[in-house]
Amino acid sequence: QYIIYLIEYTIRAKLAPQLDVPLPPTEADFVKKLASTKLTFQGLAAINKVLGETSYFIERNGHGKTQLHAMLIKLHRIVLGNMNYDV
């Protein structure tokens, strides 16, 4: 999954910000912005879990709009630090 690569590069950017991110420019900017937030590694793992669950539920149920809306609310809470991580 592509999100795993983005999270991997985000972790690399957090640990070694001087390294270049070998991604297209828009995705490299996203990774650098995500790495500069107050997210912890546990938060990044929670994001990975939420995205994985959402893609699974969309494949199983087909209620894409509802699942994507719930995912965005969870991601917003994770990024703001208002959600407990149950990874």
JSON list of N, CA and C in Angstrom, two decimals:
[
{"chain": "A", "resi": 1, "resn": "GLN", "atom": "N", "xyz": [0.82, -1.17, 0.00]},
{"chain": "A", "resi": 1, "resn": "GLN", "atom": "CA", "xyz": [0.00, 0.00, 0.00]},
{"chain": "A", "resi": 1, "resn": "GLN", "atom": "C", "xyz": [0.88, 1.24, 0.00]},
{"chain": "A", "resi": 2, "resn": "TYR", "atom": "N", "xyz": [0.42, 2.22, -0.73]},
{"chain": "A", "resi": 2, "resn": "TYR", "atom": "CA", "xyz": [1.21, 3.43, -0.90]},
{"chain": "A", "resi": 2, "resn": "TYR", "atom": "C", "xyz": [1.31, 4.24, 0.39]},
{"chain": "A", "resi": 3, "resn": "ILE", "atom": "N", "xyz": [0.26, 4.18, 1.21]},
{"chain": "A", "resi": 3, "resn": "ILE", "atom": "CA", "xyz": [0.29, 4.95, 2.46]},
{"chain": "A", "resi": 3, "resn": "ILE", "atom": "C", "xyz": [1.40, 4.46, 3.38]},
{"chain": "A", "resi": 4, "resn": "ILE", "atom": "N", "xyz": [1.72, 3.18, 3.32]},
{"chain": "A", "resi": 4, "resn": "ILE", "atom": "CA", "xyz": [2.81, 2.65, 4.15]},
{"chain": "A", "resi": 4, "resn": "ILE", "atom": "C", "xyz": [4.13, 3.29, 3.74]},
{"chain": "A", "resi": 5, "resn": "TYR", "atom": "N", "xyz": [4.34, 3.49, 2.45]},
{"chain": "A", "resi": 5, "resn": "TYR", "atom": "CA", "xyz": [5.56, 4.16, 1.98]},
{"chain": "A", "resi": 5, "resn": "TYR", "atom": "C", "xyz": [5.59, 5.61, 2.45]},
{"chain": "A", "resi": 6, "resn": "LEU", "atom": "N", "xyz": [4.44, 6.29, 2.40]},
{"chain": "A", "resi": 6, "resn": "LEU", "atom": "CA", "xyz": [4.39, 7.68, 2.86]},
{"chain": "A", "resi": 6, "resn": "LEU", "atom": "C", "xyz": [4.69, 7.77, 4.35]},
{"chain": "A", "resi": 7, "resn": "ILE", "atom": "N", "xyz": [4.15, 6.84, 5.13]},
{"chain": "A", "resi": 7, "resn": "ILE", "atom": "CA", "xyz": [4.42, 6.84, 6.57]},
{"chain": "A", "resi": 7, "resn": "ILE", "atom": "C", "xyz": [5.88, 6.49, 6.84]},
{"chain": "A", "resi": 8, "resn": "GLU", "atom": "N", "xyz": [6.42, 5.55, 6.07]},
{"chain": "A", "resi": 8, "resn": "GLU", "atom": "CA", "xyz": [7.84, 5.21, 6.21]},
{"chain": "A", "resi": 8, "resn": "GLU", "atom": "C", "xyz": [8.73, 6.42, 5.95]},
{"chain": "A", "resi": 9, "resn": "TYR", "atom": "N", "xyz": [8.45, 7.15, 4.89]},
{"chain": "A", "resi": 9, "resn": "TYR", "atom": "CA", "xyz": [9.25, 8.34, 4.59]},
{"chain": "A", "resi": 9, "resn": "TYR", "atom": "C", "xyz": [9.01, 9.45, 5.60]},
{"chain": "A", "resi": 10, "resn": "THR", "atom": "N", "xyz": [7.81, 9.49, 6.19]},
{"chain": "A", "resi": 10, "resn": "THR", "atom": "CA", "xyz": [7.55, 10.46, 7.25]},
{"chain": "A", "resi": 10, "resn": "THR", "atom": "C", "xyz": [8.42, 10.16, 8.47]},
{"chain": "A", "resi": 11, "resn": "ILE", "atom": "N", "xyz": [8.53, 8.89, 8.81]},
{"chain": "A", "resi": 11, "resn": "ILE", "atom": "CA", "xyz": [9.38, 8.50, 9.94]},
{"chain": "A", "resi": 11, "resn": "ILE", "atom": "C", "xyz": [10.83, 8.84, 9.64]},
{"chain": "A", "resi": 12, "resn": "ARG", "atom": "N", "xyz": [11.26, 8.55, 8.41]},
{"chain": "A", "resi": 12, "resn": "ARG", "atom": "CA", "xyz": [12.63, 8.90, 8.02]},
{"chain": "A", "resi": 12, "resn": "ARG", "atom": "C", "xyz": [12.86, 10.41, 8.10]},
{"chain": "A", "resi": 13, "resn": "ALA", "atom": "N", "xyz": [11.87, 11.18, 7.67]},
{"chain": "A", "resi": 13, "resn": "ALA", "atom": "CA", "xyz": [12.00, 12.64, 7.70]},
{"chain": "A", "resi": 13, "resn": "ALA", "atom": "C", "xyz": [12.02, 13.16, 9.13]},
{"chain": "A", "resi": 14, "resn": "LYS", "atom": "N", "xyz": [11.32, 12.48, 10.05]},
{"chain": "A", "resi": 14, "resn": "LYS", "atom": "CA", "xyz": [11.36, 12.88, 11.46]},
{"chain": "A", "resi": 14, "resn": "LYS", "atom": "C", "xyz": [12.74, 12.59, 12.06]},
{"chain": "A", "resi": 15, "resn": "LEU", "atom": "N", "xyz": [13.30, 11.43, 11.72]},
{"chain": "A", "resi": 15, "resn": "LEU", "atom": "CA", "xyz": [14.58, 11.03, 12.31]},
{"chain": "A", "resi": 15, "resn": "LEU", "atom": "C", "xyz": [15.77, 11.74, 11.67]},
{"chain": "A", "resi": 16, "resn": "ALA", "atom": "N", "xyz": [15.70, 11.94, 10.37]},
{"chain": "A", "resi": 16, "resn": "ALA", "atom": "CA", "xyz": [16.81, 12.56, 9.65]},
{"chain": "A", "resi": 16, "resn": "ALA", "atom": "C", "xyz": [16.26, 13.57, 8.64]},
{"chain": "A", "resi": 17, "resn": "PRO", "atom": "N", "xyz": [15.91, 14.77, 9.11]},
{"chain": "A", "resi": 17, "resn": "PRO", "atom": "CA", "xyz": [15.29, 15.75, 8.21]},
{"chain": "A", "resi": 17, "resn": "PRO", "atom": "C", "xyz": [16.19, 16.23, 7.08]},
{"chain": "A", "resi": 18, "resn": "GLN", "atom": "N", "xyz": [17.49, 16.02, 7.19]},
{"chain": "A", "resi": 18, "resn": "GLN", "atom": "CA", "xyz": [18.39, 16.48, 6.15]},
{"chain": "A", "resi": 18, "resn": "GLN", "atom": "C", "xyz": [18.40, 15.56, 4.92]},
{"chain": "A", "resi": 19, "resn": "LEU", "atom": "N", "xyz": [17.88, 14.35, 5.06]},
{"chain": "A", "resi": 19, "resn": "LEU", "atom": "CA", "xyz": [17.84, 13.42, 3.93]},
{"chain": "A", "resi": 19, "resn": "LEU", "atom": "C", "xyz": [16.78, 13.84, 2.92]},
{"chain": "A", "resi": 20, "resn": "ASP", "atom": "N", "xyz": [17.05, 13.57, 1.66]},
{"chain": "A", "resi": 20, "resn": "ASP", "atom": "CA", "xyz": [16.11, 13.89, 0.59]},
{"chain": "A", "resi": 20, "resn": "ASP", "atom": "C", "xyz": [15.05, 12.79, 0.50]},
{"chain": "A", "resi": 21, "resn": "VAL", "atom": "N", "xyz": [13.82, 13.18, 0.24]},
{"chain": "A", "resi": 21, "resn": "VAL", "atom": "CA", "xyz": [12.73, 12.23, 0.11]},
{"chain": "A", "resi": 21, "resn": "VAL", "atom": "C", "xyz": [12.55, 11.90, -1.37]},
{"chain": "A", "resi": 22, "resn": "PRO", "atom": "N", "xyz": [12.77, 10.63, -1.77]},
{"chain": "A", "resi": 22, "resn": "PRO", "atom": "CA", "xyz": [12.68, 10.27, -3.19]},
{"chain": "A", "resi": 22, "resn": "PRO", "atom": "C", "xyz": [11.25, 10.04, -3.65]},
{"chain": "A", "resi": 23, "resn": "LEU", "atom": "N", "xyz": [10.43, 11.08, -3.58]},
{"chain": "A", "resi": 23, "resn": "LEU", "atom": "CA", "xyz": [9.04, 11.01, -4.01]},
{"chain": "A", "resi": 23, "resn": "LEU", "atom": "C", "xyz": [8.75, 12.18, -4.94]},
{"chain": "A", "resi": 24, "resn": "PRO", "atom": "N", "xyz": [7.63, 12.13, -5.66]},
{"chain": "A", "resi": 24, "resn": "PRO", "atom": "CA", "xyz": [7.23, 13.29, -6.45]},
{"chain": "A", "resi": 24, "resn": "PRO", "atom": "C", "xyz": [7.10, 14.53, -5.56]},
{"chain": "A", "resi": 25, "resn": "PRO", "atom": "N", "xyz": [7.28, 15.71, -6.11]},
{"chain": "A", "resi": 25, "resn": "PRO", "atom": "CA", "xyz": [7.32, 16.93, -5.28]},
{"chain": "A", "resi": 25, "resn": "PRO", "atom": "C", "xyz": [6.11, 17.15, -4.36]},
{"chain": "A", "resi": 26, "resn": "THR", "atom": "N", "xyz": [4.91, 16.91, -4.87]},
{"chain": "A", "resi": 26, "resn": "THR", "atom": "CA", "xyz": [3.73, 17.15, -4.02]},
{"chain": "A", "resi": 26, "resn": "THR", "atom": "C", "xyz": [3.68, 16.18, -2.84]},
{"chain": "A", "resi": 27, "resn": "GLU", "atom": "N", "xyz": [4.05, 14.92, -3.09]},
{"chain": "A", "resi": 27, "resn": "GLU", "atom": "CA", "xyz": [4.05, 13.94, -2.01]},
{"chain": "A", "resi": 27, "resn": "GLU", "atom": "C", "xyz": [5.20, 14.17, -1.05]},
{"chain": "A", "resi": 28, "resn": "ALA", "atom": "N", "xyz": [6.33, 14.63, -1.56]},
{"chain": "A", "resi": 28, "resn": "ALA", "atom": "CA", "xyz": [7.46, 14.95, -0.68]},
{"chain": "A", "resi": 28, "resn": "ALA", "atom": "C", "xyz": [7.09, 16.12, 0.23]},
{"chain": "A", "resi": 29, "resn": "ASP", "atom": "N", "xyz": [6.36, 17.11, -0.29]},
{"chain": "A", "resi": 29, "resn": "ASP", "atom": "CA", "xyz": [5.90, 18.22, 0.55]},
{"chain": "A", "resi": 29, "resn": "ASP", "atom": "C", "xyz": [4.95, 17.72, 1.63]},
{"chain": "A", "resi": 30, "resn": "PHE", "atom": "N", "xyz": [4.05, 16.81, 1.26]},
{"chain": "A", "resi": 30, "resn": "PHE", "atom": "CA", "xyz": [3.11, 16.24, 2.24]},
{"chain": "A", "resi": 30, "resn": "PHE", "atom": "C", "xyz": [3.87, 15.51, 3.34]},
{"chain": "A", "resi": 31, "resn": "VAL", "atom": "N", "xyz": [4.86, 14.71, 2.97]},
{"chain": "A", "resi": 31, "resn": "VAL", "atom": "CA", "xyz": [5.65, 13.97, 3.95]},
{"chain": "A", "resi": 31, "resn": "VAL", "atom": "C", "xyz": [6.39, 14.93, 4.88]},
{"chain": "A", "resi": 32, "resn": "LYS", "atom": "N", "xyz": [6.97, 15.97, 4.33]},
{"chain": "A", "resi": 32, "resn": "LYS", "atom": "CA", "xyz": [7.70, 16.94, 5.16]},
{"chain": "A", "resi": 32, "resn": "LYS", "atom": "C", "xyz": [6.76, 17.68, 6.11]},
{"chain": "A", "resi": 33, "resn": "LYS", "atom": "N", "xyz": [5.56, 18.02, 5.64]},
{"chain": "A", "resi": 33, "resn": "LYS", "atom": "CA", "xyz": [4.58, 18.69, 6.51]},
{"chain": "A", "resi": 33, "resn": "LYS", "atom": "C", "xyz": [4.12, 17.75, 7.62]},
{"chain": "A", "resi": 34, "resn": "LEU", "atom": "N", "xyz": [3.87, 16.50, 7.26]},
{"chain": "A", "resi": 34, "resn": "LEU", "atom": "CA", "xyz": [3.43, 15.52, 8.26]},
{"chain": "A", "resi": 34, "resn": "LEU", "atom": "C", "xyz": [4.53, 15.25, 9.28]},
{"chain": "A", "resi": 35, "resn": "ALA", "atom": "N", "xyz": [5.77, 15.23, 8.82]},
{"chain": "A", "resi": 35, "resn": "ALA", "atom": "CA", "xyz": [6.90, 15.00, 9.73]},
{"chain": "A", "resi": 35, "resn": "ALA", "atom": "C", "xyz": [7.12, 16.17, 10.67]},
{"chain": "A", "resi": 36, "resn": "SER", "atom": "N", "xyz": [6.71, 17.36, 10.26]},
{"chain": "A", "resi": 36, "resn": "SER", "atom": "CA", "xyz": [6.92, 18.53, 11.11]},
{"chain": "A", "resi": 36, "resn": "SER", "atom": "C", "xyz": [5.81, 18.74, 12.13]},
{"chain": "A", "resi": 37, "resn": "THR", "atom": "N", "xyz": [4.75, 17.92, 12.10]},
{"chain": "A", "resi": 37, "resn": "THR", "atom": "CA", "xyz": [3.68, 18.04, 13.08]},
{"chain": "A", "resi": 37, "resn": "THR", "atom": "C", "xyz": [4.11, 17.41, 14.39]},
{"chain": "A", "resi": 38, "resn": "LYS", "atom": "N", "xyz": [3.25, 17.52, 15.40]},
{"chain": "A", "resi": 38, "resn": "LYS", "atom": "CA", "xyz": [3.56, 16.96, 16.71]},
{"chain": "A", "resi": 38, "resn": "LYS", "atom": "C", "xyz": [3.21, 15.48, 16.81]},
{"chain": "A", "resi": 39, "resn": "LEU", "atom": "N", "xyz": [2.92, 14.84, 15.69]},
{"chain": "A", "resi": 39, "resn": "LEU", "atom": "CA", "xyz": [2.59, 13.41, 15.69]},
{"chain": "A", "resi": 39, "resn": "LEU", "atom": "C", "xyz": [3.76, 12.58, 16.20]},
{"chain": "A", "resi": 40, "resn": "THR", "atom": "N", "xyz": [3.44, 11.60, 16.99]},
{"chain": "A", "resi": 40, "resn": "THR", "atom": "CA", "xyz": [4.45, 10.65, 17.45]},
{"chain": "A", "resi": 40, "resn": "THR", "atom": "C", "xyz": [4.44, 9.45, 16.52]},
{"chain": "A", "resi": 41, "resn": "PHE", "atom": "N", "xyz": [5.35, 8.52, 16.76]},
{"chain": "A", "resi": 41, "resn": "PHE", "atom": "CA", "xyz": [5.37, 7.31, 15.95]},
{"chain": "A", "resi": 41, "resn": "PHE", "atom": "C", "xyz": [4.11, 6.48, 16.20]},
{"chain": "A", "resi": 42, "resn": "GLN", "atom": "N", "xyz": [3.60, 6.56, 17.41]},
{"chain": "A", "resi": 42, "resn": "GLN", "atom": "CA", "xyz": [2.36, 5.86, 17.73]},
{"chain": "A", "resi": 42, "resn": "GLN", "atom": "C", "xyz": [1.19, 6.48, 16.95]},
{"chain": "A", "resi": 43, "resn": "GLY", "atom": "N", "xyz": [1.22, 7.79, 16.78]},
{"chain": "A", "resi": 43, "resn": "GLY", "atom": "CA", "xyz": [0.20, 8.46, 15.98]},
{"chain": "A", "resi": 43, "resn": "GLY", "atom": "C", "xyz": [0.25, 8.05, 14.53]},
{"chain": "A", "resi": 44, "resn": "LEU", "atom": "N", "xyz": [1.46, 7.92, 14.00]},
{"chain": "A", "resi": 44, "resn": "LEU", "atom": "CA", "xyz": [1.61, 7.46, 12.61]},
{"chain": "A", "resi": 44, "resn": "LEU", "atom": "C", "xyz": [1.11, 6.03, 12.45]},
{"chain": "A", "resi": 45, "resn": "ALA", "atom": "N", "xyz": [1.36, 5.20, 13.46]},
{"chain": "A", "resi": 45, "resn": "ALA", "atom": "CA", "xyz": [0.85, 3.82, 13.42]},
{"chain": "A", "resi": 45, "resn": "ALA", "atom": "C", "xyz": [-0.67, 3.81, 13.47]},
{"chain": "A", "resi": 46, "resn": "ALA", "atom": "N", "xyz": [-1.25, 4.73, 14.26]},
{"chain": "A", "resi": 46, "resn": "ALA", "atom": "CA", "xyz": [-2.71, 4.82, 14.34]},
{"chain": "A", "resi": 46, "resn": "ALA", "atom": "C", "xyz": [-3.30, 5.27, 13.00]},
{"chain": "A", "resi": 47, "resn": "ILE", "atom": "N", "xyz": [-2.63, 6.19, 12.32]},
{"chain": "A", "resi": 47, "resn": "ILE", "atom": "CA", "xyz": [-3.07, 6.62, 10.99]},
{"chain": "A", "resi": 47, "resn": "ILE", "atom": "C", "xyz": [-3.05, 5.44, 10.03]},
{"chain": "A", "resi": 48, "resn": "ASN", "atom": "N", "xyz": [-1.99, 4.67, 10.07]},
{"chain": "A", "resi": 48, "resn": "ASN", "atom": "CA", "xyz": [-1.89, 3.49, 9.21]},
{"chain": "A", "resi": 48, "resn": "ASN", "atom": "C", "xyz": [-3.02, 2.51, 9.50]},
{"chain": "A", "resi": 49, "resn": "LYS", "atom": "N", "xyz": [-3.33, 2.31, 10.77]},
{"chain": "A", "resi": 49, "resn": "LYS", "atom": "CA", "xyz": [-4.40, 1.39, 11.16]},
{"chain": "A", "resi": 49, "resn": "LYS", "atom": "C", "xyz": [-5.75, 1.89, 10.66]},
{"chain": "A", "resi": 50, "resn": "VAL", "atom": "N", "xyz": [-6.04, 3.18, 10.85]},
{"chain": "A", "resi": 50, "resn": "VAL", "atom": "CA", "xyz": [-7.32, 3.75, 10.43]},
{"chain": "A", "resi": 50, "resn": "VAL", "atom": "C", "xyz": [-7.47, 3.64, 8.91]},
{"chain": "A", "resi": 51, "resn": "LEU", "atom": "N", "xyz": [-6.42, 3.92, 8.17]},
{"chain": "A", "resi": 51, "resn": "LEU", "atom": "CA", "xyz": [-6.50, 3.84, 6.71]},
{"chain": "A", "resi": 51, "resn": "LEU", "atom": "C", "xyz": [-6.70, 2.39, 6.25]},
{"chain": "A", "resi": 52, "resn": "GLY", "atom": "N", "xyz": [-6.02, 1.47, 6.90]},
{"chain": "A", "resi": 52, "resn": "GLY", "atom": "CA", "xyz": [-6.18, 0.06, 6.56]},
{"chain": "A", "resi": 52, "resn": "GLY", "atom": "C", "xyz": [-7.59, -0.44, 6.83]},
{"chain": "A", "resi": 53, "resn": "GLU", "atom": "N", "xyz": [-8.14, -0.08, 8.00]},
{"chain": "A", "resi": 53, "resn": "GLU", "atom": "CA", "xyz": [-9.50, -0.48, 8.33]},
{"chain": "A", "resi": 53, "resn": "GLU", "atom": "C", "xyz": [-10.51, 0.14, 7.37]},
{"chain": "A", "resi": 54, "resn": "THR", "atom": "N", "xyz": [-10.30, 1.39, 7.02]},
{"chain": "A", "resi": 54, "resn": "THR", "atom": "CA", "xyz": [-11.23, 2.06, 6.12]},
{"chain": "A", "resi": 54, "resn": "THR", "atom": "C", "xyz": [-11.24, 1.41, 4.74]},
{"chain": "A", "resi": 55, "resn": "SER", "atom": "N", "xyz": [-10.06, 1.10, 4.21]},
{"chain": "A", "resi": 55, "resn": "SER", "atom": "CA", "xyz": [-10.02, 0.46, 2.90]},
{"chain": "A", "resi": 55, "resn": "SER", "atom": "C", "xyz": [-10.68, -0.92, 2.96]},
{"chain": "A", "resi": 56, "resn": "TYR", "atom": "N", "xyz": [-10.51, -1.64, 4.06]},
{"chain": "A", "resi": 56, "resn": "TYR", "atom": "CA", "xyz": [-11.15, -2.94, 4.22]},
{"chain": "A", "resi": 56, "resn": "TYR", "atom": "C", "xyz": [-12.67, -2.80, 4.23]},
{"chain": "A", "resi": 57, "resn": "PHE", "atom": "N", "xyz": [-13.18, -1.85, 5.03]},
{"chain": "A", "resi": 57, "resn": "PHE", "atom": "CA", "xyz": [-14.63, -1.68, 5.13]},
{"chain": "A", "resi": 57, "resn": "PHE", "atom": "C", "xyz": [-15.24, -1.19, 3.82]},
{"chain": "A", "resi": 58, "resn": "ILE", "atom": "N", "xyz": [-14.53, -0.37, 3.08]},
{"chain": "A", "resi": 58, "resn": "ILE", "atom": "CA", "xyz": [-15.04, 0.08, 1.78]},
{"chain": "A", "resi": 58, "resn": "ILE", "atom": "C", "xyz": [-15.14, -1.11, 0.83]},
{"chain": "A", "resi": 59, "resn": "GLU", "atom": "N", "xyz": [-14.11, -1.97, 0.85]},
{"chain": "A", "resi": 59, "resn": "GLU", "atom": "CA", "xyz": [-14.15, -3.15, -0.02]},
{"chain": "A", "resi": 59, "resn": "GLU", "atom": "C", "xyz": [-15.28, -4.09, 0.37]},
{"chain": "A", "resi": 60, "resn": "ARG", "atom": "N", "xyz": [-15.55, -4.23, 1.66]},
{"chain": "A", "resi": 60, "resn": "ARG", "atom": "CA", "xyz": [-16.56, -5.17, 2.13]},
{"chain": "A", "resi": 60, "resn": "ARG", "atom": "C", "xyz": [-17.99, -4.62, 2.03]},
{"chain": "A", "resi": 61, "resn": "ASN", "atom": "N", "xyz": [-18.18, -3.36, 2.35]},
{"chain": "A", "resi": 61, "resn": "ASN", "atom": "CA", "xyz": [-19.53, -2.82, 2.47]},
{"chain": "A", "resi": 61, "resn": "ASN", "atom": "C", "xyz": [-19.97, -1.99, 1.28]},
{"chain": "A", "resi": 62, "resn": "GLY", "atom": "N", "xyz": [-19.05, -1.25, 0.70]},
{"chain": "A", "resi": 62, "resn": "GLY", "atom": "CA", "xyz": [-19.41, -0.40, -0.42]},
{"chain": "A", "resi": 62, "resn": "GLY", "atom": "C", "xyz": [-19.99, 0.94, -0.03]},
{"chain": "A", "resi": 63, "resn": "HIS", "atom": "N", "xyz": [-20.05, 1.26, 1.26]},
{"chain": "A", "resi": 63, "resn": "HIS", "atom": "CA", "xyz": [-20.54, 2.56, 1.71]},
{"chain": "A", "resi": 63, "resn": "HIS", "atom": "C", "xyz": [-19.36, 3.51, 1.80]},
{"chain": "A", "resi": 64, "resn": "GLY", "atom": "N", "xyz": [-18.83, 3.85, 0.67]},
{"chain": "A", "resi": 64, "resn": "GLY", "atom": "CA", "xyz": [-17.60, 4.63, 0.61]},
{"chain": "A", "resi": 64, "resn": "GLY", "atom": "C", "xyz": [-17.68, 5.99, 1.27]},
{"chain": "A", "resi": 65, "resn": "LYS", "atom": "N", "xyz": [-18.74, 6.73, 1.01]},
{"chain": "A", "resi": 65, "resn": "LYS", "atom": "CA", "xyz": [-18.84, 8.08, 1.55]},
{"chain": "A", "resi": 65, "resn": "LYS", "atom": "C", "xyz": [-18.89, 8.06, 3.08]},
{"chain": "A", "resi": 66, "resn": "THR", "atom": "N", "xyz": [-19.66, 7.16, 3.63]},
{"chain": "A", "resi": 66, "resn": "THR", "atom": "CA", "xyz": [-19.77, 7.06, 5.09]},
{"chain": "A", "resi": 66, "resn": "THR", "atom": "C", "xyz": [-18.45, 6.66, 5.71]},
{"chain": "A", "resi": 67, "resn": "GLN", "atom": "N", "xyz": [-17.79, 5.68, 5.12]},
{"chain": "A", "resi": 67, "resn": "GLN", "atom": "CA", "xyz": [-16.51, 5.21, 5.65]},
{"chain": "A", "resi": 67, "resn": "GLN", "atom": "C", "xyz": [-15.44, 6.28, 5.54]},
{"chain": "A", "resi": 68, "resn": "LEU", "atom": "N", "xyz": [-15.40, 6.98, 4.42]},
{"chain": "A", "resi": 68, "resn": "LEU", "atom": "CA", "xyz": [-14.40, 8.04, 4.24]},
{"chain": "A", "resi": 68, "resn": "LEU", "atom": "C", "xyz": [-14.65, 9.20, 5.21]},
{"chain": "A", "resi": 69, "resn": "HIS", "atom": "N", "xyz": [-15.91, 9.51, 5.45]},
{"chain": "A", "resi": 69, "resn": "HIS", "atom": "CA", "xyz": [-16.23, 10.57, 6.41]},
{"chain": "A", "resi": 69, "resn": "HIS", "atom": "C", "xyz": [-15.77, 10.18, 7.82]},
{"chain": "A", "resi": 70, "resn": "ALA", "atom": "N", "xyz": [-16.04, 8.96, 8.23]},
{"chain": "A", "resi": 70, "resn": "ALA", "atom": "CA", "xyz": [-15.60, 8.49, 9.55]},
{"chain": "A", "resi": 70, "resn": "ALA", "atom": "C", "xyz": [-14.08, 8.48, 9.63]},
{"chain": "A", "resi": 71, "resn": "MET", "atom": "N", "xyz": [-13.41, 8.08, 8.54]},
{"chain": "A", "resi": 71, "resn": "MET", "atom": "CA", "xyz": [-11.95, 8.05, 8.53]},
{"chain": "A", "resi": 71, "resn": "MET", "atom": "C", "xyz": [-11.38, 9.45, 8.69]},
{"chain": "A", "resi": 72, "resn": "LEU", "atom": "N", "xyz": [-11.95, 10.42, 7.99]},
{"chain": "A", "resi": 72, "resn": "LEU", "atom": "CA", "xyz": [-11.45, 11.79, 8.09]},
{"chain": "A", "resi": 72, "resn": "LEU", "atom": "C", "xyz": [-11.61, 12.36, 9.49]},
{"chain": "A", "resi": 73, "resn": "ILE", "atom": "N", "xyz": [-12.71, 12.02, 10.16]},
{"chain": "A", "resi": 73, "resn": "ILE", "atom": "CA", "xyz": [-12.90, 12.47, 11.55]},
{"chain": "A", "resi": 73, "resn": "ILE", "atom": "C", "xyz": [-11.83, 11.85, 12.45]},
{"chain": "A", "resi": 74, "resn": "LYS", "atom": "N", "xyz": [-11.56, 10.56, 12.28]},
{"chain": "A", "resi": 74, "resn": "LYS", "atom": "CA", "xyz": [-10.53, 9.90, 13.10]},
{"chain": "A", "resi": 74, "resn": "LYS", "atom": "C", "xyz": [-9.16, 10.48, 12.82]},
{"chain": "A", "resi": 75, "resn": "LEU", "atom": "N", "xyz": [-8.83, 10.70, 11.55]},
{"chain": "A", "resi": 75, "resn": "LEU", "atom": "CA", "xyz": [-7.52, 11.26, 11.21]},
{"chain": "A", "resi": 75, "resn": "LEU", "atom": "C", "xyz": [-7.37, 12.67, 11.76]},
{"chain": "A", "resi": 76, "resn": "HIS", "atom": "N", "xyz": [-8.43, 13.44, 11.72]},
{"chain": "A", "resi": 76, "resn": "HIS", "atom": "CA", "xyz": [-8.39, 14.80, 12.26]},
{"chain": "A", "resi": 76, "resn": "HIS", "atom": "C", "xyz": [-8.09, 14.75, 13.76]},
{"chain": "A", "resi": 77, "resn": "ARG", "atom": "N", "xyz": [-8.74, 13.84, 14.47]},
{"chain": "A", "resi": 77, "resn": "ARG", "atom": "CA", "xyz": [-8.50, 13.71, 15.90]},
{"chain": "A", "resi": 77, "resn": "ARG", "atom": "C", "xyz": [-7.08, 13.23, 16.20]},
{"chain": "A", "resi": 78, "resn": "ILE", "atom": "N", "xyz": [-6.58, 12.32, 15.38]},
{"chain": "A", "resi": 78, "resn": "ILE", "atom": "CA", "xyz": [-5.21, 11.82, 15.59]},
{"chain": "A", "resi": 78, "resn": "ILE", "atom": "C", "xyz": [-4.21, 12.94, 15.38]},
{"chain": "A", "resi": 79, "resn": "VAL", "atom": "N", "xyz": [-4.36, 13.69, 14.30]},
{"chain": "A", "resi": 79, "resn": "VAL", "atom": "CA", "xyz": [-3.41, 14.76, 13.98]},
{"chain": "A", "resi": 79, "resn": "VAL", "atom": "C", "xyz": [-3.45, 15.85, 15.05]},
{"chain": "A", "resi": 80, "resn": "LEU", "atom": "N", "xyz": [-4.63, 16.16, 15.56]},
{"chain": "A", "resi": 80, "resn": "LEU", "atom": "CA", "xyz": [-4.73, 17.18, 16.60]},
{"chain": "A", "resi": 80, "resn": "LEU", "atom": "C", "xyz": [-4.31, 16.67, 17.97]},
{"chain": "A", "resi": 81, "resn": "GLY", "atom": "N", "xyz": [-4.18, 15.35, 18.12]},
{"chain": "A", "resi": 81, "resn": "GLY", "atom": "CA", "xyz": [-3.76, 14.78, 19.39]},
{"chain": "A", "resi": 81, "resn": "GLY", "atom": "C", "xyz": [-4.92, 14.57, 20.35]},
{"chain": "A", "resi": 82, "resn": "ASN", "atom": "N", "xyz": [-6.15, 14.58, 19.86]},
{"chain": "A", "resi": 82, "resn": "ASN", "atom": "CA", "xyz": [-7.32, 14.44, 20.71]},
{"chain": "A", "resi": 82, "resn": "ASN", "atom": "C", "xyz": [-7.88, 13.02, 20.75]},
{"chain": "A", "resi": 83, "resn": "MET", "atom": "N", "xyz": [-7.12, 12.05, 20.27]},
{"chain": "A", "resi": 83, "resn": "MET", "atom": "CA", "xyz": [-7.63, 10.69, 20.22]},
{"chain": "A", "resi": 83, "resn": "MET", "atom": "C", "xyz": [-6.61, 9.76, 20.87]},
{"chain": "A", "resi": 84, "resn": "ASN", "atom": "N", "xyz": [-7.10, 8.85, 21.68]},
{"chain": "A", "resi": 84, "resn": "ASN", "atom": "CA", "xyz": [-6.21, 7.85, 22.27]},
{"chain": "A", "resi": 84, "resn": "ASN", "atom": "C", "xyz": [-5.81, 6.85, 21.18]},
{"chain": "A", "resi": 85, "resn": "TYR", "atom": "N", "xyz": [-4.57, 6.45, 21.22]},
{"chain": "A", "resi": 85, "resn": "TYR", "atom": "CA", "xyz": [-4.07, 5.51, 20.23]},
{"chain": "A", "resi": 85, "resn": "TYR", "atom": "C", "xyz": [-4.30, 4.10, 20.74]},
{"chain": "A", "resi": 86, "resn": "ASP", "atom": "N", "xyz": [-5.07, 3.34, 20.02]},
{"chain": "A", "resi": 86, "resn": "ASP", "atom": "CA", "xyz": [-5.27, 1.93, 20.37]},
{"chain": "A", "resi": 86, "resn": "ASP", "atom": "C", "xyz": [-4.68, 1.07, 19.26]},
{"chain": "A", "resi": 87, "resn": "VAL", "atom": "N", "xyz": [-3.37, 1.16, 19.13]},
{"chain": "A", "resi": 87, "resn": "VAL", "atom": "CA", "xyz": [-2.67, 0.46, 18.07]},
{"chain": "A", "resi": 87, "resn": "VAL", "atom": "C", "xyz": [-2.21, -0.89, 18.59]}
]
